[in-house]
Amino acid sequence: AWRLITCFLCVGKFGFHTIIGLHLMTQISTRYEKMGPICTRRIYINPAAATPAAAGHPNPNNNTPRGQQHHNNNSPYYTRGESSDYVFTLLFGMIGILLSNILLLPKLPTSITHNRFHTFFNRHLTFYVVYIWSKQHPNARVNLFGMPLAAAYLPLAYLVIGYALNNGEVIPVDLLHGMFVGHIYFYLACIVPKVLGGRRAVVSTPVVLVDLCHWLEGRGLAGDGGGGDEGNDGPALVDVDGVIGG
């Protein structure tokens, strides 16, 4: 069972590609978490606490349930993500990569895979996070080896670089695989709730995971109905512009 985790930790033999991969993962992880991960923590509102407002009675003390204070009318989630959401994102990606590697990749034509199947998935997970971050912050400016571009084009730029490094002979399936799973996550977490009018969530961060992360961070539990936001919407946005990939 431990191999289900360690296959994402192995980055291969020490070399240039290993250094670039580790650098990219730390850069993107820093950007994604500090700029606010996609929030998938469900808003749980106590119906009894919301009864006076729902009945039209004034609330002089403004004791609005914390779930309502941070509610986004177009989403069943809180407005800003936190560490527990990022951990859930990684878990979703790891499970999705493993399942699709078993069920989907063997069905692809050999002209794409060249009968090369991976047993380690660190690069898959890295570009899974890269894709999600680029979709969440498409207008963020990044530097790719000194070349400025919008984050929305970052996955495509890496695909071109990966294809060029393979002399145009082998498609970087590991990059495409991670981005494919990342697209599924982004679609389920961001697109589907909007299509459903914010009434239903397909994926959500388990409360036990939220409580565990809050306990490790020394914060309140999510079971109080407020998601443990401590009166704010999550981590503040920070400027983390820098060079990605070099």
Coordinates of C-alpha atoms in Angstrom, one line a residue:
A1 CA 0.0 0.0 0.0
W2 CA 2.9 2.4 0.7
R3 CA 3.8 2.2 -3.0
L4 CA 0.6 4.1 -3.8
I5 CA 2.3 7.1 -2.1
T6 CA 6.0 6.7 -2.8
C7 CA 5.4 6.5 -6.6
F8 CA 4.6 10.2 -6.4
L9 CA 7.7 11.0 -4.4
C10 CA 10.4 9.5 -6.7
V11 CA 11.7 12.1 -9.1
G12 CA 14.2 9.9 -10.9
K13 CA 18.0 9.9 -11.1
F14 CA 19.8 13.1 -10.1
G15 CA 20.2 15.3 -13.1
F16 CA 19.1 18.5 -14.9
H17 CA 15.6 17.3 -15.4
T18 CA 15.3 16.3 -11.7
I19 CA 16.4 19.7 -10.6
I20 CA 14.0 21.5 -12.9
G21 CA 11.2 19.2 -11.8
L22 CA 11.7 19.8 -8.1
H23 CA 12.1 23.6 -8.7
L24 CA 8.9 23.7 -10.7
M25 CA 6.9 21.7 -8.1
T26 CA 8.1 24.0 -5.3
Q27 CA 7.5 27.2 -7.3
I28 CA 4.0 26.2 -8.4
S29 CA 3.0 24.8 -5.0
T30 CA 4.0 28.0 -3.4
R31 CA 2.1 30.1 -5.9
Y32 CA -1.0 27.9 -5.7
E33 CA -1.2 27.7 -2.0
K34 CA -0.3 31.3 -1.2
M35 CA -2.6 32.8 -3.9
G36 CA -5.4 30.7 -2.5
P37 CA -6.2 27.2 -3.7
I38 CA -9.5 26.3 -5.3
C39 CA -11.8 26.0 -2.3
T40 CA -13.9 22.8 -2.1
R41 CA -14.9 23.1 1.6
R42 CA -18.7 22.9 1.7
I43 CA -20.7 25.6 3.5
Y44 CA -22.8 24.0 6.1
I45 CA -25.5 26.3 7.5
N46 CA -27.5 25.4 10.5
P47 CA -31.2 25.8 9.5
A48 CA -32.3 26.7 13.0
A49 CA -29.7 29.5 13.2
A50 CA -31.0 30.9 9.8
T51 CA -34.7 30.7 10.8
P52 CA -35.1 34.3 12.0
A53 CA -33.6 35.8 8.9
A54 CA -35.5 33.4 6.7
A55 CA -38.8 34.4 8.4
G56 CA -38.1 38.1 7.8
H57 CA -37.4 39.0 11.5
P58 CA -34.6 41.5 12.0
N59 CA -31.4 40.3 13.6
P60 CA -30.2 43.3 15.8
N61 CA -27.1 41.6 17.0
N62 CA -26.1 40.7 13.4
N63 CA -25.4 37.1 14.6
T64 CA -25.3 35.8 11.1
P65 CA -24.0 32.2 10.9
R66 CA -20.4 32.2 9.8
G67 CA -21.4 29.9 6.9
Q68 CA -23.7 32.6 5.6
Q69 CA -21.1 35.4 6.2
H70 CA -18.7 33.7 3.8
H71 CA -21.2 32.3 1.4
N72 CA -20.8 32.8 -2.3
N73 CA -24.2 32.8 -4.0
N74 CA -22.7 31.2 -7.1
S75 CA -21.0 28.4 -5.3
P76 CA -21.6 25.9 -2.6
Y77 CA -18.1 26.5 -1.3
Y78 CA -16.3 29.1 0.7
T79 CA -14.8 32.0 -1.3
R80 CA -11.1 31.3 -0.5
G81 CA -9.2 28.1 -0.2
E82 CA -6.8 27.0 2.4
S83 CA -4.3 24.2 3.2
S84 CA -6.9 21.5 3.6
D85 CA -8.2 22.3 0.1
Y86 CA -4.8 21.9 -1.3
V87 CA -4.3 18.6 0.4
F88 CA -7.6 17.4 -1.0
T89 CA -6.5 18.6 -4.4
L90 CA -3.4 16.5 -4.2
L91 CA -5.2 13.5 -3.0
F92 CA -7.8 13.8 -5.8
G93 CA -4.9 14.1 -8.3
M94 CA -3.0 11.1 -7.0
I95 CA -6.1 8.9 -7.1
G96 CA -7.1 10.2 -10.5
I97 CA -3.6 9.6 -12.0
L98 CA -3.4 6.1 -10.6
L99 CA -6.9 5.1 -11.9
S100 CA -6.5 6.6 -15.3
N101 CA -3.0 5.1 -15.6
I102 CA -4.7 1.6 -15.2
L103 CA -8.0 2.1 -17.0
L104 CA -7.3 4.7 -19.7
L105 CA -3.7 4.9 -20.8
P106 CA -3.4 1.2 -21.9
K107 CA -6.3 1.9 -24.4
L108 CA -4.4 4.7 -26.1
P109 CA -2.8 3.9 -29.5
T110 CA 0.9 3.0 -29.5
S111 CA 1.5 6.0 -31.8
I112 CA 0.9 8.2 -28.7
T113 CA 2.3 6.1 -25.9
H114 CA 5.1 4.3 -27.9
N115 CA 4.5 1.4 -25.4
R116 CA 6.1 3.5 -22.6
F117 CA 4.2 3.2 -19.4
H118 CA 5.2 5.0 -16.2
T119 CA 5.6 3.5 -12.7
F120 CA 6.5 6.8 -11.1
F121 CA 4.2 9.8 -11.3
N122 CA 6.0 12.8 -9.8
R123 CA 5.9 14.7 -13.1
H124 CA 2.3 13.8 -13.6
L125 CA 1.4 15.3 -10.3
T126 CA 3.5 18.4 -10.9
F127 CA 1.8 19.3 -14.1
Y128 CA -1.6 18.4 -12.6
V129 CA -1.0 21.3 -10.2
V130 CA 0.5 23.5 -12.9
Y131 CA -2.7 23.1 -15.0
I132 CA -5.1 23.8 -12.1
W133 CA -3.1 26.9 -11.1
S134 CA -3.0 28.2 -14.7
K135 CA -6.8 27.8 -15.0
Q136 CA -7.5 29.4 -11.7
H137 CA -5.2 32.4 -12.3
P138 CA -5.0 32.7 -16.1
N139 CA -4.0 36.3 -16.1
A140 CA -1.1 35.9 -13.7
R141 CA 2.3 36.8 -15.2
V142 CA 5.1 34.3 -15.0
N143 CA 8.6 34.0 -16.4
L144 CA 9.5 30.8 -18.2
F145 CA 13.3 30.7 -18.6
G146 CA 13.3 34.5 -18.8
M147 CA 10.3 34.8 -21.2
P148 CA 7.3 36.5 -19.7
L149 CA 3.9 35.0 -20.5
A150 CA 0.4 34.7 -19.0
A151 CA -0.2 31.7 -16.8
A152 CA -2.9 30.5 -19.1
Y153 CA -0.3 29.6 -21.7
L154 CA 2.1 27.9 -19.2
P155 CA 0.9 24.3 -19.7
L156 CA 1.0 24.7 -23.5
A157 CA 4.6 26.1 -23.3
Y158 CA 5.7 23.1 -21.3
L159 CA 4.2 20.8 -23.8
V160 CA 6.0 22.4 -26.6
I161 CA 9.3 22.3 -24.7
G162 CA 8.8 18.7 -23.7
Y163 CA 8.0 17.8 -27.3
A164 CA 11.1 19.6 -28.5
L165 CA 13.3 17.9 -26.0
N166 CA 12.1 14.6 -27.4
N167 CA 13.2 15.7 -30.9
G168 CA 9.6 15.9 -32.0
E169 CA 9.3 12.1 -31.9
V170 CA 7.5 11.3 -28.6
I171 CA 4.6 13.2 -27.1
P172 CA 5.2 14.0 -23.4
V173 CA 2.4 11.7 -22.2
D174 CA 3.3 12.3 -18.6
L175 CA 2.6 16.0 -18.9
L176 CA -0.6 15.4 -20.8
H177 CA -1.7 12.8 -18.3
G178 CA -1.3 15.2 -15.4
M179 CA -3.1 18.0 -17.2
F180 CA -5.9 15.7 -18.2
V181 CA -6.6 14.8 -14.5
G182 CA -6.2 18.5 -13.6
H183 CA -8.9 19.4 -16.1
I184 CA -11.3 16.9 -14.6
Y185 CA -10.7 18.4 -11.1
F186 CA -11.1 21.9 -12.3
Y187 CA -14.3 21.0 -14.2
L188 CA -15.8 19.3 -11.2
A189 CA -14.8 21.9 -8.6
C190 CA -15.4 25.1 -10.6
I191 CA -17.5 24.5 -13.7
V192 CA -20.1 22.1 -12.5
P193 CA -21.3 24.1 -9.4
K194 CA -21.8 27.1 -11.7
V195 CA -23.8 25.1 -14.2
L196 CA -25.9 23.8 -11.3
G197 CA -26.5 27.3 -10.0
G198 CA -24.4 26.9 -6.9
R199 CA -26.9 24.4 -5.4
R200 CA -24.8 21.2 -5.6
A201 CA -21.2 20.2 -5.1
V202 CA -19.8 17.2 -6.9
V203 CA -16.5 17.2 -4.9
S204 CA -15.9 18.5 -1.5
T205 CA -13.0 18.5 1.1
P206 CA -13.9 16.0 3.8
V207 CA -14.5 17.6 7.2
V208 CA -12.1 15.2 8.9
L209 CA -9.4 16.4 6.6
V210 CA -10.2 20.1 7.3
D211 CA -10.2 19.3 11.1
L212 CA -6.8 17.5 10.7
C213 CA -5.2 20.4 8.9
H214 CA -6.7 23.0 11.3
W215 CA -5.4 20.9 14.2
L216 CA -1.9 20.9 12.7
E217 CA -2.1 24.6 12.2
G218 CA -3.5 25.3 15.7
R219 CA -6.8 26.6 14.4
G220 CA -10.5 25.9 15.2
L221 CA -12.3 22.9 14.0
A222 CA -14.6 22.9 10.9
G223 CA -17.4 21.2 12.7
D224 CA -18.6 24.5 14.2
G225 CA -20.3 25.3 10.9
G226 CA -17.9 28.0 9.7
G227 CA -15.3 25.9 8.0
G228 CA -12.6 27.1 10.5
D229 CA -12.2 30.4 8.6
E230 CA -11.6 32.3 11.8
G231 CA -13.5 35.3 10.6
N232 CA -11.7 35.7 7.2
D233 CA -11.8 34.2 3.8
G234 CA -8.6 32.3 4.0
P235 CA -4.9 33.1 3.2
A236 CA -4.2 36.6 1.8
L237 CA -3.1 37.0 -1.8
V238 CA 0.6 37.6 -2.1
D239 CA 2.8 38.6 -5.0
V240 CA 4.9 35.5 -5.8
D241 CA 6.1 36.4 -9.2
G242 CA 9.4 34.9 -10.2
V243 CA 11.1 32.7 -12.7
I244 CA 9.5 29.4 -13.3
G245 CA 11.6 26.6 -14.8
G246 CA 14.9 28.3 -14.5

